[in-house]
CSV table of C-alpha atoms in Angstrom, one decimal:
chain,number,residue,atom,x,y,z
F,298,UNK,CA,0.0,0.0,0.0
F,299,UNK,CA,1.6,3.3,-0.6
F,300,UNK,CA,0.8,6.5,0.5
F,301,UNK,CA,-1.5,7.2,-2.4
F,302,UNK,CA,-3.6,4.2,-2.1
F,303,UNK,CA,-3.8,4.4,1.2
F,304,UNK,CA,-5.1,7.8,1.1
F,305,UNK,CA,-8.3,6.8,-0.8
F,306,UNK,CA,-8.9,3.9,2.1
F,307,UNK,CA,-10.7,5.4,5.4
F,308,UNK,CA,-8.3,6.6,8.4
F,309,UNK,CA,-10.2,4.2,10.9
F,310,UNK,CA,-9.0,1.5,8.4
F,311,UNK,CA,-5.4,1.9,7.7
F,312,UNK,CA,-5.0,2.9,11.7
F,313,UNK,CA,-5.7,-1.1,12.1
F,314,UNK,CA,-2.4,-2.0,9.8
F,315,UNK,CA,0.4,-2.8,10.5
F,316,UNK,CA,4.1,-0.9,10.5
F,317,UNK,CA,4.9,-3.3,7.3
F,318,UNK,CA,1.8,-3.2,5.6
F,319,UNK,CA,1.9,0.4,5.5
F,320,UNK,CA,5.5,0.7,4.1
F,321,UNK,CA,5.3,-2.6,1.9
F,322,UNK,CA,1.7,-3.3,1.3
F,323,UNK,CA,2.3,-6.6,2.1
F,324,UNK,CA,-0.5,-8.2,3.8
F,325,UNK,CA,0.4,-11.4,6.1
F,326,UNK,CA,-1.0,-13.6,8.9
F,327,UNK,CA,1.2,-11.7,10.8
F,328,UNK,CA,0.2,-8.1,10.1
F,329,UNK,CA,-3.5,-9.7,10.2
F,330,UNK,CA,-2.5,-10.6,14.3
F,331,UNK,CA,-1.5,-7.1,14.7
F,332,UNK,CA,-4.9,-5.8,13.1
F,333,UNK,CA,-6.7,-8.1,15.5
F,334,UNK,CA,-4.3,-7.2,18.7
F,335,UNK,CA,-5.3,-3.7,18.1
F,336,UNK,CA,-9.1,-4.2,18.4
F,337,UNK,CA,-8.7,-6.4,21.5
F,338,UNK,CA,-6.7,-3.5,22.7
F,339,UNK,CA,-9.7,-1.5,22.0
F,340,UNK,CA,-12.5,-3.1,23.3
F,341,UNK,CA,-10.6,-4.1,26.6
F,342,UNK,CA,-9.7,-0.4,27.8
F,343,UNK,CA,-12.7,1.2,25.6
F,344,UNK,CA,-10.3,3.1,24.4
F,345,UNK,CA,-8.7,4.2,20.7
F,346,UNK,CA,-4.9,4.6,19.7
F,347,UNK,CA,-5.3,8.4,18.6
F,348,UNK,CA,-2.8,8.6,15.7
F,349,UNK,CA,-2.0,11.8,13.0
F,350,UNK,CA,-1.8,11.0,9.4
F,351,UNK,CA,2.0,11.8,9.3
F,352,UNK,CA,2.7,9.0,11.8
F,353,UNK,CA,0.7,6.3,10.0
F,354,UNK,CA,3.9,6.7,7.3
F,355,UNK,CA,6.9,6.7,9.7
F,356,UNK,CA,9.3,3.9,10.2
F,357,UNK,CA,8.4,4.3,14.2
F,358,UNK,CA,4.7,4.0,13.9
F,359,UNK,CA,4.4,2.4,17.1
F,360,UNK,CA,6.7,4.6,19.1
F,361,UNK,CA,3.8,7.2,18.0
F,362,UNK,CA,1.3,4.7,18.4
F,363,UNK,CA,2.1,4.2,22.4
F,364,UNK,CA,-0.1,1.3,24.0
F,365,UNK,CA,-0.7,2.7,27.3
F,366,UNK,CA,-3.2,0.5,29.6
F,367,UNK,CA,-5.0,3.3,31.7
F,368,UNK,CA,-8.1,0.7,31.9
F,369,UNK,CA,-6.6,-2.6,34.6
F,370,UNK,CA,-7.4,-5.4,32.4
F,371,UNK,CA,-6.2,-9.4,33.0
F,372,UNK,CA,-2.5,-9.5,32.4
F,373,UNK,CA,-3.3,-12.4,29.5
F,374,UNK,CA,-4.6,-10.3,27.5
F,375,UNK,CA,-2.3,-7.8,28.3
F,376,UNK,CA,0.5,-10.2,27.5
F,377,UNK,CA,-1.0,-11.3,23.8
F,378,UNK,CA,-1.6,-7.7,22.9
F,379,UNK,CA,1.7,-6.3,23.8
F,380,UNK,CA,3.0,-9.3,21.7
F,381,UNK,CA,0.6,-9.1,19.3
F,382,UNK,CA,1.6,-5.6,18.5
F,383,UNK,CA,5.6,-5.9,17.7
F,384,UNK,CA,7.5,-4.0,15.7
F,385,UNK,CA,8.9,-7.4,14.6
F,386,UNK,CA,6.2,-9.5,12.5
F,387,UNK,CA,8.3,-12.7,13.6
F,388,UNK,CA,7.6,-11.8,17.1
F,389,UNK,CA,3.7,-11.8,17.1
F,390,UNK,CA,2.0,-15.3,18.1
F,391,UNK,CA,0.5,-17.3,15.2
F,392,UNK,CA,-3.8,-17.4,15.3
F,393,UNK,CA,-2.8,-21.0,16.3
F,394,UNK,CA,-0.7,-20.0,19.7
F,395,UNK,CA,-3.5,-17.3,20.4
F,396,UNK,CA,-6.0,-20.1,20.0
F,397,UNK,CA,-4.3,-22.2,22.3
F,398,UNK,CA,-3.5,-19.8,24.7
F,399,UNK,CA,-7.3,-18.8,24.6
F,400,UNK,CA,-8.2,-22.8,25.3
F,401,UNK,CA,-5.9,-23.2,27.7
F,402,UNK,CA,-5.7,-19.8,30.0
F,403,UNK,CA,-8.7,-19.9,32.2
F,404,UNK,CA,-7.6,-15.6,32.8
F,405,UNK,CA,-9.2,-14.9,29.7
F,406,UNK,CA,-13.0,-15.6,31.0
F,407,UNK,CA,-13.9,-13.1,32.4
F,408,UNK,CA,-16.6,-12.7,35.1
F,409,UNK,CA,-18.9,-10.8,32.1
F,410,UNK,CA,-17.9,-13.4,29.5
F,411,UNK,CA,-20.1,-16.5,29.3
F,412,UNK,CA,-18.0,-20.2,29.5
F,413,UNK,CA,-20.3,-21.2,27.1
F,414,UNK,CA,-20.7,-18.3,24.8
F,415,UNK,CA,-16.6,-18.3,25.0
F,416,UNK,CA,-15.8,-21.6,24.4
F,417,UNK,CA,-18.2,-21.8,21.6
F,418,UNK,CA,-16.3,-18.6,20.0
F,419,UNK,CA,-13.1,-20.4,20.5
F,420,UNK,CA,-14.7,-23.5,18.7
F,421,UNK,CA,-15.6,-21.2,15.4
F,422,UNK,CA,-12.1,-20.1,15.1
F,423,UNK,CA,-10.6,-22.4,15.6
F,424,UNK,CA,-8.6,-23.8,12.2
F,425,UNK,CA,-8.7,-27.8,13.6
């Protein structure tokens, strides 16, 4: 994607790329992780990452992009977005780690989360 394309797609929309999809345009499972890590950041801490056009472009996007938890929220999920959003694409867990992790780490049910309504969540996207 380069900085003309990505002018004619929505602001809310290329805020949800990643560092190397914006300087590439090279879309992988990995940059999808990062697009995903960002809305669980957001519905967690009900709360957006406020980012200027200029610093979509840079080479530091998420130095300008700062994940800041004001809201307290489980340290799992905590943990999987901090990872989730690396500079490094190598460094971000596969969908198949974060669907083991979500299987496996009782922290992410929440008392407002449903068991049932989770598990069955977990079930549909799941790849096995």
């Amino acid at each position: 994607m380069t900085l003309q394309s990505a002018s004619k797609v929505p602001q809310s929309a290329v805020i949800y790329s990643a560092p190397e999809v914006l300087k590439n345009g090279i879309y992988t499972k990995e940059s999808d992780v990062f697009s995903f890590c960002l809305i669980i950041y957001e519905l967690m801490t009900n709360e957006n990452l406020n980012v200027s056009s200029s610093a979509l472009f840079s080479d530091d996007l998420l130095d300008k992009r700062k994940i800041e938890f004001k809201t307290p929220i489980p340290i799992c999920y905590r943990n999987l977005i901090e990872k989730g959003l690396s500079k490094n694409p190598n460094e971000r867990p596969s969908f198949d780690q974060i669907v083991k992790n979500l299987e496996t780490d009782s922290g992410f049910i929440t008392p407002d989360v449903s068991k049932n309504e989770y598990f069955h969540y977990i079930e549909k996207v799941s790849c096995n």
